Tab-separated table of C-alpha atoms in Angstrom:
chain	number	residue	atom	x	y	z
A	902	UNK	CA	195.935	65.158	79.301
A	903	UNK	CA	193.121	65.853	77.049
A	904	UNK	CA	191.975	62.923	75.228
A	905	UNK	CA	192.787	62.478	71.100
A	906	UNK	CA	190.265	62.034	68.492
A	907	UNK	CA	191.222	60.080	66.082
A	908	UNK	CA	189.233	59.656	62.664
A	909	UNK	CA	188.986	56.386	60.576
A	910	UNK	CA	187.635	56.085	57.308
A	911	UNK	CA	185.888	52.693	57.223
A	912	UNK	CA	185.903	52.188	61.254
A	913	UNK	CA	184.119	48.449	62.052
A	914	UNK	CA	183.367	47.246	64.825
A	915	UNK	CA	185.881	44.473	65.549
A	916	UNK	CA	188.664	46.693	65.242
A	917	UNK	CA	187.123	49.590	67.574
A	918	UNK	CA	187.404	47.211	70.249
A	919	UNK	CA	191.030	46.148	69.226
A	920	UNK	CA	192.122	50.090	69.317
A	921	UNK	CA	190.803	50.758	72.138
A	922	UNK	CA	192.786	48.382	74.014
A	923	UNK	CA	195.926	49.265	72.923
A	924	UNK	CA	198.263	51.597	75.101
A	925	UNK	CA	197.612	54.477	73.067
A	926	UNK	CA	194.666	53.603	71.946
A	927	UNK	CA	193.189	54.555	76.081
A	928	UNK	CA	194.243	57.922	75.250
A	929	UNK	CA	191.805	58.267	72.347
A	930	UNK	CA	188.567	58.678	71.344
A	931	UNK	CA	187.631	57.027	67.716
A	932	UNK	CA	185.389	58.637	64.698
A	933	UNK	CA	184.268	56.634	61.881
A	934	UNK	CA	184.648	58.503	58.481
A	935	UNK	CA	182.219	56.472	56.235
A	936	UNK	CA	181.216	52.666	56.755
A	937	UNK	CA	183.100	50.014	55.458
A	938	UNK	CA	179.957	48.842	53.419
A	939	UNK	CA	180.117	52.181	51.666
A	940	UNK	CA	183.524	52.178	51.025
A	941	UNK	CA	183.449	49.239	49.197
A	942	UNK	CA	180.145	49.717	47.416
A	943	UNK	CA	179.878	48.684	43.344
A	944	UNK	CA	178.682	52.561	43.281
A	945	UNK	CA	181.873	54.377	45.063
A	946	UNK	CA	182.447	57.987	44.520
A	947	UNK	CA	185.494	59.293	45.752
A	948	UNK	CA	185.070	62.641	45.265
A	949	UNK	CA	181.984	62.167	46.872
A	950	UNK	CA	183.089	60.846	50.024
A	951	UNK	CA	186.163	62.686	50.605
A	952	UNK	CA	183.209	66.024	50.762
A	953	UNK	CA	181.455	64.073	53.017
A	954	UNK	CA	184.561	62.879	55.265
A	955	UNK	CA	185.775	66.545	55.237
A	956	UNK	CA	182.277	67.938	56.271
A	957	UNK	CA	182.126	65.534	58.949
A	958	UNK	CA	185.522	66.525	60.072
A	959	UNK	CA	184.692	70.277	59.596
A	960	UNK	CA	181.697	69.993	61.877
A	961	UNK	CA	182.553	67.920	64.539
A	962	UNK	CA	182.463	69.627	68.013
A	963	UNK	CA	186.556	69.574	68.816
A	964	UNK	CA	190.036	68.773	67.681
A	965	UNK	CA	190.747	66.553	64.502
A	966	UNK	CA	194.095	64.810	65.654
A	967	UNK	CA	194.904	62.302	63.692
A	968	UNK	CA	193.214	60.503	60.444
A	969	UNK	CA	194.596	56.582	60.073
A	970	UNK	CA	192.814	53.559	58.444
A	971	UNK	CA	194.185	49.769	58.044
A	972	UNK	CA	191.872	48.699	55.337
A	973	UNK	CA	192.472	48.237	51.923
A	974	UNK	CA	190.728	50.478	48.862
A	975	UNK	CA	189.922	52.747	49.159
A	976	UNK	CA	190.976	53.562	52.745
A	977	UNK	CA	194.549	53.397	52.325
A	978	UNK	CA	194.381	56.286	49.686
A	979	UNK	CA	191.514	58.324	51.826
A	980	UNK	CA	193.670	58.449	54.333
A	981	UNK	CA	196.576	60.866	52.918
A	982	UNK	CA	193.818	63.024	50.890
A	983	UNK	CA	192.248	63.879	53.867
A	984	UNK	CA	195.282	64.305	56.284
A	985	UNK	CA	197.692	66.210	54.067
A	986	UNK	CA	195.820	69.431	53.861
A	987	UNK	CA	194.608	69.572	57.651
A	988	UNK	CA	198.903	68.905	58.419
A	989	UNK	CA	198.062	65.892	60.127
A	990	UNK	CA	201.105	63.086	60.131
A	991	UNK	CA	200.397	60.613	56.944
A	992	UNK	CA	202.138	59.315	53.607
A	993	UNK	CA	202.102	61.510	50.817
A	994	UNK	CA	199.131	60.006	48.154
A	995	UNK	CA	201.749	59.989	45.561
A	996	UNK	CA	204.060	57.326	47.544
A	997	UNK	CA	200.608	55.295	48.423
A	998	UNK	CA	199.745	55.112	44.679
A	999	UNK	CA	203.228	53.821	43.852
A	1000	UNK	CA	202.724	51.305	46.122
A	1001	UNK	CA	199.326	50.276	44.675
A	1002	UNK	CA	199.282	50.426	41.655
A	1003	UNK	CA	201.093	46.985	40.543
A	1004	UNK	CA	202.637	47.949	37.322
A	1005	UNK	CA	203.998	51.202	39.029
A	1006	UNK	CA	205.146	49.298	41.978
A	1007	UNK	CA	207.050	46.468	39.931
A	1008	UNK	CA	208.673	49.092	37.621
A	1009	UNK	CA	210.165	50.518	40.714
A	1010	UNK	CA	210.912	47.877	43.042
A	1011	UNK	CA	213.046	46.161	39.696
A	1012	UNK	CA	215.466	49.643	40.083
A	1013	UNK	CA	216.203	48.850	43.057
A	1014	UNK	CA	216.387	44.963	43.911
A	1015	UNK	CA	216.459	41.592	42.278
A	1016	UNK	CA	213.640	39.473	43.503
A	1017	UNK	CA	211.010	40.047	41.846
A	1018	UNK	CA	208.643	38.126	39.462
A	1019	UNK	CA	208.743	38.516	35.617
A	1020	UNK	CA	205.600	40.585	34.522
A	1021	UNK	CA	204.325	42.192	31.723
A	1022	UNK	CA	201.450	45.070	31.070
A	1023	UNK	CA	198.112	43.027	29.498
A	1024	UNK	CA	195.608	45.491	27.758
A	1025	UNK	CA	192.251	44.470	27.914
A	1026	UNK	CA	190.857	45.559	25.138
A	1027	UNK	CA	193.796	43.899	22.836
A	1028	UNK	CA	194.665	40.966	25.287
A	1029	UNK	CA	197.901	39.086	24.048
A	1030	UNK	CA	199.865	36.225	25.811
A	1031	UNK	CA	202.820	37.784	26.828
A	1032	UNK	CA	206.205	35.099	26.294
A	1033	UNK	CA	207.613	37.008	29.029
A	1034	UNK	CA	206.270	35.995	31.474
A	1035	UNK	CA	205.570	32.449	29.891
A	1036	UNK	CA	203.141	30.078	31.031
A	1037	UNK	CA	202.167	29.380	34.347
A	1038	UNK	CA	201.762	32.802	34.918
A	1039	UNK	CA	199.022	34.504	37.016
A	1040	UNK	CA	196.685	37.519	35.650
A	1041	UNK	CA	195.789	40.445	38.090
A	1042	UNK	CA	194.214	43.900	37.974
A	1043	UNK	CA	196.418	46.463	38.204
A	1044	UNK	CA	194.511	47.349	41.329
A	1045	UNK	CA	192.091	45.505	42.998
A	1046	UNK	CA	191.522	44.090	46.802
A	1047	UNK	CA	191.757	40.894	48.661
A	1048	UNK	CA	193.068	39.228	45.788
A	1049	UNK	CA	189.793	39.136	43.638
A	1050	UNK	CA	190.184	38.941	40.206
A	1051	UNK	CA	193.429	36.998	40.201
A	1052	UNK	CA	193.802	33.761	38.240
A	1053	UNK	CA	196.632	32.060	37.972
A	1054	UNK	CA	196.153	30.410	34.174
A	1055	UNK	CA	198.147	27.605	32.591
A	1056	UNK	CA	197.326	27.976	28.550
A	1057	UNK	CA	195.692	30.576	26.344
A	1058	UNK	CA	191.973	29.274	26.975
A	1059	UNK	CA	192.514	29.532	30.400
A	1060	UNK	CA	194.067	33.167	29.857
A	1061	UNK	CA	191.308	34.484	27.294
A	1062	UNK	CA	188.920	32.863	30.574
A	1063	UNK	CA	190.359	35.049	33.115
A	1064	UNK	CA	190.719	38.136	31.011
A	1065	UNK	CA	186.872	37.972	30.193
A	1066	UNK	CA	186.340	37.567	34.222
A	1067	UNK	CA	188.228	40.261	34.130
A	1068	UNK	CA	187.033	42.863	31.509
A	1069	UNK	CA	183.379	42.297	33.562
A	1070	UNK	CA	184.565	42.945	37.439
A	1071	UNK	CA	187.633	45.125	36.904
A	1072	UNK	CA	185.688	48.569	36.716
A	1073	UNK	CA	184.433	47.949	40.433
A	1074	UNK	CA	187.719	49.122	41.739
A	1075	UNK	CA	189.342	50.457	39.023
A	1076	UNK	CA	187.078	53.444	37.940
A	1077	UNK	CA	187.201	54.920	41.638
A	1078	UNK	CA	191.280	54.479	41.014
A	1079	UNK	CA	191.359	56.264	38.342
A	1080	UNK	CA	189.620	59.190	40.066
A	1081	UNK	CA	192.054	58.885	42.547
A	1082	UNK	CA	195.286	58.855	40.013
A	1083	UNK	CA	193.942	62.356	38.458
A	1084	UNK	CA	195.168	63.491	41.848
A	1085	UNK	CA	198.822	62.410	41.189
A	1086	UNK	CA	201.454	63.515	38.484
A	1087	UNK	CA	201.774	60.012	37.079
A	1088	UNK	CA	204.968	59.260	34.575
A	1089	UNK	CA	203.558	58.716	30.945
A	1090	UNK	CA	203.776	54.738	31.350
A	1091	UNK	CA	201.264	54.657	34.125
A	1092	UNK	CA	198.957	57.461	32.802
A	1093	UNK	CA	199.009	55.192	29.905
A	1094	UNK	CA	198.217	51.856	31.728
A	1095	UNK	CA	195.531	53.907	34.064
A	1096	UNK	CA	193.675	51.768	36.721
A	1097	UNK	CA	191.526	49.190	34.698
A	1098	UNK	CA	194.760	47.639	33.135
A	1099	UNK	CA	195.768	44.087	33.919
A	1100	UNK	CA	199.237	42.627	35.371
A	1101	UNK	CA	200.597	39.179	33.919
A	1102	UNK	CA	202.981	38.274	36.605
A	1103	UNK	CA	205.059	34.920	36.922
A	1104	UNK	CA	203.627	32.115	38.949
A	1105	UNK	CA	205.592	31.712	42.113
A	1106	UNK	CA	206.593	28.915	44.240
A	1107	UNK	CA	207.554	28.012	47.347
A	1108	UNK	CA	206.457	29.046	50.830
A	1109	UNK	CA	204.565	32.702	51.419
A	1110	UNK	CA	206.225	34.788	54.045
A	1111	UNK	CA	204.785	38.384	54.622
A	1112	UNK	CA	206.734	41.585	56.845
A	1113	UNK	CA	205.547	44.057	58.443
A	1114	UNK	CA	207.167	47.561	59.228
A	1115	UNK	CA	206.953	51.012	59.387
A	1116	UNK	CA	208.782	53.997	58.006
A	1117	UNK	CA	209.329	56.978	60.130
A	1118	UNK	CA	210.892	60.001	59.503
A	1119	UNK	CA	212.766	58.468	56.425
A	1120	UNK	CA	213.908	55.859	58.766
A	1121	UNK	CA	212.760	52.360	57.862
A	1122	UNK	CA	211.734	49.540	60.571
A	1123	UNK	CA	210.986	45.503	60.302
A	1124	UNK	CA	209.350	44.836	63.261
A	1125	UNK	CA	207.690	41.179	62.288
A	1126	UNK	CA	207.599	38.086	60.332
A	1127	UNK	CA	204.812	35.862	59.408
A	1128	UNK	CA	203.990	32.808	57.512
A	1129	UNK	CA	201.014	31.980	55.430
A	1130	UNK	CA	200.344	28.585	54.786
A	1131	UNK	CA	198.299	27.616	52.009
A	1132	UNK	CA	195.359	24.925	51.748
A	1133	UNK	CA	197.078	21.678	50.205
A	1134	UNK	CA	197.487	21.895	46.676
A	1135	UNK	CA	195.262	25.332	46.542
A	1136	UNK	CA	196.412	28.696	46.301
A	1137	UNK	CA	194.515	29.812	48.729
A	1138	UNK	CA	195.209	30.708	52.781
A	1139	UNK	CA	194.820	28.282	55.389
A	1140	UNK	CA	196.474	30.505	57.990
A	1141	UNK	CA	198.490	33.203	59.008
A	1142	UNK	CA	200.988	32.478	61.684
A	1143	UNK	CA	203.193	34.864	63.718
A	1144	UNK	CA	205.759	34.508	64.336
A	1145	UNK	CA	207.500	32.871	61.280
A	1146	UNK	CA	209.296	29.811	61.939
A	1147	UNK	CA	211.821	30.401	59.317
A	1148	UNK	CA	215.588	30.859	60.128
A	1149	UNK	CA	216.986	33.855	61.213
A	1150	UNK	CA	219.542	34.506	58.067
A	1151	UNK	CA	216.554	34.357	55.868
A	1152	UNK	CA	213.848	36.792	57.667
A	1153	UNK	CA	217.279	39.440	57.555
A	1154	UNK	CA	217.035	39.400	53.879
A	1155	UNK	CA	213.453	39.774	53.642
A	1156	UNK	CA	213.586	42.839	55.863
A	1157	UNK	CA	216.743	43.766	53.503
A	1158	UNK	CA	214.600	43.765	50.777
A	1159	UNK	CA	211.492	45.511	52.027
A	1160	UNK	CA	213.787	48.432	53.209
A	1161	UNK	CA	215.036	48.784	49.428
A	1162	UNK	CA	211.825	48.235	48.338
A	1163	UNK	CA	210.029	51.247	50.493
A	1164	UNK	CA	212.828	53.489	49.958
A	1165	UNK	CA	212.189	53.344	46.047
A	1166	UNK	CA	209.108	53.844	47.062
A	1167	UNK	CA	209.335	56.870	48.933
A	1168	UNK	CA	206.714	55.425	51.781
A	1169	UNK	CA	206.653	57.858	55.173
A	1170	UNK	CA	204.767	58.246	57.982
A	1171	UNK	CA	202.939	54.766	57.463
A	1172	UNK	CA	203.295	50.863	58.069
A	1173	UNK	CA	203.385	48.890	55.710
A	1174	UNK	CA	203.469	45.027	54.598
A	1175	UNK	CA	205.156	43.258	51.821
A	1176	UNK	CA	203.979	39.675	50.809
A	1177	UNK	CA	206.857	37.318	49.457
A	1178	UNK	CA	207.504	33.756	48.294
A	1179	UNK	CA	210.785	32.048	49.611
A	1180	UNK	CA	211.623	28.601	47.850
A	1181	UNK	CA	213.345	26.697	50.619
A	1182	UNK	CA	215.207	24.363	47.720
A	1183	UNK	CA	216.536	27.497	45.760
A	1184	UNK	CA	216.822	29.940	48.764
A	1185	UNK	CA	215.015	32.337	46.593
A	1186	UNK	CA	213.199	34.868	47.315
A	1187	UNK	CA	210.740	37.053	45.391
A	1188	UNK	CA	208.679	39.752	45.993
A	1189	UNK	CA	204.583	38.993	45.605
A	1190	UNK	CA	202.934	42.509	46.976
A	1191	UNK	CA	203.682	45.756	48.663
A	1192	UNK	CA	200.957	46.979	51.023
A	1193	UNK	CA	200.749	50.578	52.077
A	1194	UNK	CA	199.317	49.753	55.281
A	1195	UNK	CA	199.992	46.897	58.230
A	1196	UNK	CA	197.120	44.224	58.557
A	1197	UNK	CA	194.237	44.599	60.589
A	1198	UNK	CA	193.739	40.158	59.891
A	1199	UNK	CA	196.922	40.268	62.214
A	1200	UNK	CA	196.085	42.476	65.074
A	1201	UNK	CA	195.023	39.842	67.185
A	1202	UNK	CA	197.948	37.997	66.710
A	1203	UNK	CA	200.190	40.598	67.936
A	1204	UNK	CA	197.851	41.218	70.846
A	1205	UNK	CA	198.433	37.174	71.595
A	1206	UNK	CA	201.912	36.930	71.245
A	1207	UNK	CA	203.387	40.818	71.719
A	1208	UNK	CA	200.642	42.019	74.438
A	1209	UNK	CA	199.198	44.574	71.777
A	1210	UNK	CA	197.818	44.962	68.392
A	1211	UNK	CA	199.965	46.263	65.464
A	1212	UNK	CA	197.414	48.951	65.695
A	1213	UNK	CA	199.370	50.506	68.090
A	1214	UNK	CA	201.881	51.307	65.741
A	1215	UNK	CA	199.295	52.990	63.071
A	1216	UNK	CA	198.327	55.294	66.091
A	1217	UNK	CA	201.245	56.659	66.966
A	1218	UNK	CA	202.826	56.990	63.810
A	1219	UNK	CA	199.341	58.966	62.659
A	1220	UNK	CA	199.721	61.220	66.072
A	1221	UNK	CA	203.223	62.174	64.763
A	1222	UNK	CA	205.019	60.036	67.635
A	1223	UNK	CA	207.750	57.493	67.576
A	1224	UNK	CA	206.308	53.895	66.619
A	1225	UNK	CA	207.790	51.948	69.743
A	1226	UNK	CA	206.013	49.715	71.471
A	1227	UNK	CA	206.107	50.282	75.418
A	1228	UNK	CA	208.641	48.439	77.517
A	1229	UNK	CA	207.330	44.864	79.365
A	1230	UNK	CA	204.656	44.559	76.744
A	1231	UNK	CA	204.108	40.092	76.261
A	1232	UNK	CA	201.675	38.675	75.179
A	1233	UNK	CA	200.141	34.983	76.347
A	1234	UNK	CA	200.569	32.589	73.763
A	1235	UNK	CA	204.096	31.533	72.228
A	1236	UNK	CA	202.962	31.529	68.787
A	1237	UNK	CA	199.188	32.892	67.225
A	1238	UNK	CA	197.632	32.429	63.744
A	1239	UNK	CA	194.346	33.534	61.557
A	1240	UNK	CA	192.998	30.230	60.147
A	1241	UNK	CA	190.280	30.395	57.465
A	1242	UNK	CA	188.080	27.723	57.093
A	1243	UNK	CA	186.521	27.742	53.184
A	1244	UNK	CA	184.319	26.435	51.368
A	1245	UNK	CA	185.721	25.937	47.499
A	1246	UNK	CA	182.318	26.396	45.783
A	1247	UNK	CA	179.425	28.641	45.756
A	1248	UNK	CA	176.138	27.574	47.997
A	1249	UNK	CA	172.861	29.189	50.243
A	1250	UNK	CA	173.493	29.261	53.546
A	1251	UNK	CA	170.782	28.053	55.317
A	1252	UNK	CA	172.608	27.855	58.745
A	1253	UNK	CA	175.467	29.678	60.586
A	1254	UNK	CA	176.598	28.636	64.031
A	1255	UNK	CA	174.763	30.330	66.957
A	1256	UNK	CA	176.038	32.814	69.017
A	1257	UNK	CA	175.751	30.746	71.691
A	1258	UNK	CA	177.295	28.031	70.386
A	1259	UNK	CA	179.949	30.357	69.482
A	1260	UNK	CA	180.581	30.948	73.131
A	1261	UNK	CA	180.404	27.772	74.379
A	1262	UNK	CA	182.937	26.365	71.671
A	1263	UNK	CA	185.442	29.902	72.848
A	1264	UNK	CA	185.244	29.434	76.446
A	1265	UNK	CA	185.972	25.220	76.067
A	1266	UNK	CA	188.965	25.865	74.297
A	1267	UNK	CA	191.175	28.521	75.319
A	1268	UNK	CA	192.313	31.031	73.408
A	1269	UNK	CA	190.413	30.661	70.693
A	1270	UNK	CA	188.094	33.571	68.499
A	1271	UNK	CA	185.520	33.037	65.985
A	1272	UNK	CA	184.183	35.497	63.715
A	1273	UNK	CA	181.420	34.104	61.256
A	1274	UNK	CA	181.445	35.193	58.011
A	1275	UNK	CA	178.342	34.684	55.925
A	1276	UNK	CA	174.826	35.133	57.062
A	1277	UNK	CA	171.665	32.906	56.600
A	1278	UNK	CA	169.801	33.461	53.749
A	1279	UNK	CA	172.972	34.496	51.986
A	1280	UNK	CA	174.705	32.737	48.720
A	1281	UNK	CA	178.317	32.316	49.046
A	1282	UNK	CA	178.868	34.143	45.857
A	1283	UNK	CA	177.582	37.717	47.399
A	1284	UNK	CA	180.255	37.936	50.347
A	1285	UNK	CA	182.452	40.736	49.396
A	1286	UNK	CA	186.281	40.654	49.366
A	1287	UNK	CA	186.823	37.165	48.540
A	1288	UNK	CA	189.498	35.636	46.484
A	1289	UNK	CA	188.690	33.946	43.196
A	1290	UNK	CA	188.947	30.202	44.316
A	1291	UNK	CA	186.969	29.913	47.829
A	1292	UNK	CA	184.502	31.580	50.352
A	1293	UNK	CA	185.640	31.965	53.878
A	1294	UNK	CA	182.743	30.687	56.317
A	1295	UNK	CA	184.743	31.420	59.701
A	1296	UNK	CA	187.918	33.428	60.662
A	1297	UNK	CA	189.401	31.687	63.897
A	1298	UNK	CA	192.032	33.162	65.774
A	1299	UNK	CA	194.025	30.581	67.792
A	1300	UNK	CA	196.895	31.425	70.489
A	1301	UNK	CA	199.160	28.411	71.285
A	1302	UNK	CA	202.430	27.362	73.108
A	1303	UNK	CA	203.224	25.585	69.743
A	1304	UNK	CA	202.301	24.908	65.930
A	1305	UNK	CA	200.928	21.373	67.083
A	1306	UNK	CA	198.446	22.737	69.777
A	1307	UNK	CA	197.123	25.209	67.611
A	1308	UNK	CA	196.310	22.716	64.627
A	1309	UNK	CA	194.286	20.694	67.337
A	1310	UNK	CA	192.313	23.661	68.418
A	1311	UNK	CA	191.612	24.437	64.759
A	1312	UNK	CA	190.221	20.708	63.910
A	1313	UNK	CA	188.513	21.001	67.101
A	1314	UNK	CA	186.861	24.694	65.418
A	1315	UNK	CA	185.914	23.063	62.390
A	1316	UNK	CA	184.449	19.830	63.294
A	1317	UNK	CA	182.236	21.435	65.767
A	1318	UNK	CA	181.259	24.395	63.895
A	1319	UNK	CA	177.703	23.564	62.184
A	1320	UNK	CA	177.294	25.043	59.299
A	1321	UNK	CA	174.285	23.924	56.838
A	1322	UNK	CA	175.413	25.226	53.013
A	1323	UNK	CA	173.003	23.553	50.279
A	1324	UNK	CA	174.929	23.037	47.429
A	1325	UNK	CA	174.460	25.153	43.672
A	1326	UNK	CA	174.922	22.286	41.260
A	1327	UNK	CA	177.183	23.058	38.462
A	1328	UNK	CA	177.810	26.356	40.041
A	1329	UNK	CA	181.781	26.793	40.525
A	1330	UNK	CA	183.974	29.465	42.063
């Protein structure tokens, strides 16, 4: 059988490996379609690289099979432009962009289900305090990625704060948005918000819960639940663990909801996530963000616990097969989770753990994988993709029998990992 070539707007290294050892992944041969640094670059033209991506495809030396990506802006929205008019398998843009676009998405999921947050359209350039939602509530672009930009704000100083932080870093994703949304027929509401608007949203509570699926064929499919735990008193991740450890009854509503939610929608041919709060004391749940696209973060989780990445889903779904994971497929560990160790202010890093002592830590404790994050000579405040509140320093992927071994292979991680950060007085995240 010949081999498949598969193109991938914003193809990085760690996840070529990943792809390439998943079942269907063998089959295939991967292109990159841009880097990832240029795809998120303050100076993004989308018209610009879509030309590019569709020279590159036009010229390349053999068949163009398939065309998926699993990062966020602008890949997820790439992805259908260039598919749809080579008749490759994909989402239509329209259904991505109702997925993105957080005003858009809310309007729609709140036609078709309950649990959502209260929220509220915030114009920049005439910012008011909405009383619905009321105070704590937390301020968002109406697009952006990896949760920069949001502040959850308790008063009106804090809210005039954020919507200043706001009015100077929204453009960087928002202008290439709105080149993007002159592609689509948009309802008046949403031509009228456009992409550099801002989303007042309720402040949630509770525990975050995220699923992951696929539609196929109009046919809609939970296949996984995970938990993210937050840093104590912080809104920001400590970990993502799969699978959840909440009860059965309540991961069957979740996926209830998601399939409401994606049928509004009108998501196809794609996986997809959807982040949510449940409130143990209330059994309440409420919807925090729809993702048109699974999560590369978890693909090593899924290769842990399941025996493959959620990749593998992406692939065949984007080669126009059915999404089903091979038979006897299990992973080695009973349980898996992404932990993040952070640093919650801004600094130079003068020193990153070795690659060697890297190694040494990986091979003394099993099942264990360390990706560093910052570089030497670089200040905190330059990583890219960071939420508003902390800097990662290391991604560690851990693979346990149970919650209480991983959490000793973490400390183990982050006591021995020697980082040397000198500190920015006065400077705050």
């Amino acid at each position: 059988m010949p081999r498949k070539n598969v193109f991938i707007p914003g193809l990085d290294e760690r996840n070529h490996e990943i792809l390439r050892r998943t079942p269907t992944g063998r089959e295939c041969d991967f292109h990159p379609l841009s880097t990832l640094d240029d795809l998120r670059s303050e100076h993004l033209d989308i018209e610009e690289t879509v030309a590019g991506a569709q020279a590159a495809m036009d010229g390349f030396d053999g068949s163009v099979d398939a065309i998926a990506g699993f990062w966020d802006f602008p890949i997820t929205l790439l992805v259908p432009i260039l598919a749809g008019p080579r008749g490759l398998p994909s989402p239509t843009l329209e259904s991505v962009v109702r997925c993105e676009h957080k005003y858009w998405s809310r309007l729609l999921q709140s036609e078709v289900i309950d649990e959502y947050p209260a929220f509220a359209l915030v114009d920049l350039h005439d910012p008011v305090p909405p009383t619905e939602p009321g105070y704590p509530m937390w301020l968002k672009p109406v697009k952006s990625a990896s949760s920069e930009l949001a502040f959850r704000v308790e008063n009106d100083e804090e809210f005039y704060e954020a919507v200043d932080r706001l009015r100077e870093g929204i453009g960087k994703v928002g202008r290439p948005f709105e080149e993007i949304l002159k592609r689509v027929d948009l309802p008046p509401e949403i031509a009228e918000a456009g992409g550099t608007s801002c989303l007042a949203e309720a402040a949630l509570h509770g525990v975050q819960v995220a699923v992951e699926g696929y539609v196929h064929r109009g046919e809609c499919v939970v296949y996984a639940t995970l938990d993210s735990v937050d840093y104590p008193a912080s809104p920001v991740f400590l970990r993502h663990q799969y699978p959840s450890t909440l009860p059965e009854d309540v991961r069957r509503r979740l996926a209830s909801v998601a399939t409401r939610v994606m049928g509004r929608l009108g998501l196809d041919n794609s996986t997809f996530s959807i982040e949510f709060f449940y409130d143990p004391v209330e059994d309440d749940i409420r919807v925090l963000e729809v993702n048109p696209r699974h999560s590369q973060a978890h693909a090593s989780l899924f290769e842990m616990v399941d025996g493959t990445a959620n990749h593998e889903r992406m692939l065949r779904l984007a080669l126009g097969r059915e999404p089903v994971l091979p038979d006897g497929l299990r992973g080695e560990y009973d349980i898996a989770a992404e932990w993040y160790l952070r640093r919650f202010s801004d600094g130079l890093v003068n020193r990153v753990p070795t690659p060697e002592e890297i190694r040494r830590l990986e091979e003394a404790v099993p099942g264990v994988r360390i990706a560093i994050v910052p570089e030497e000579g670089q200040r905190l405040s330059g990583l890219q993709a960071q939420d508003s509140y902390s800097f990662e320093l290391a991604k560690i992927v851990i693979g346990g029998a149970d919650e209480t071994e991983m959490r000793a292979k973490y400390e183990r991680c982050a006591e021995e990992l020697s980082f040397d950060i000198e500190d920015d007085p006065g400077d705050d995240h």
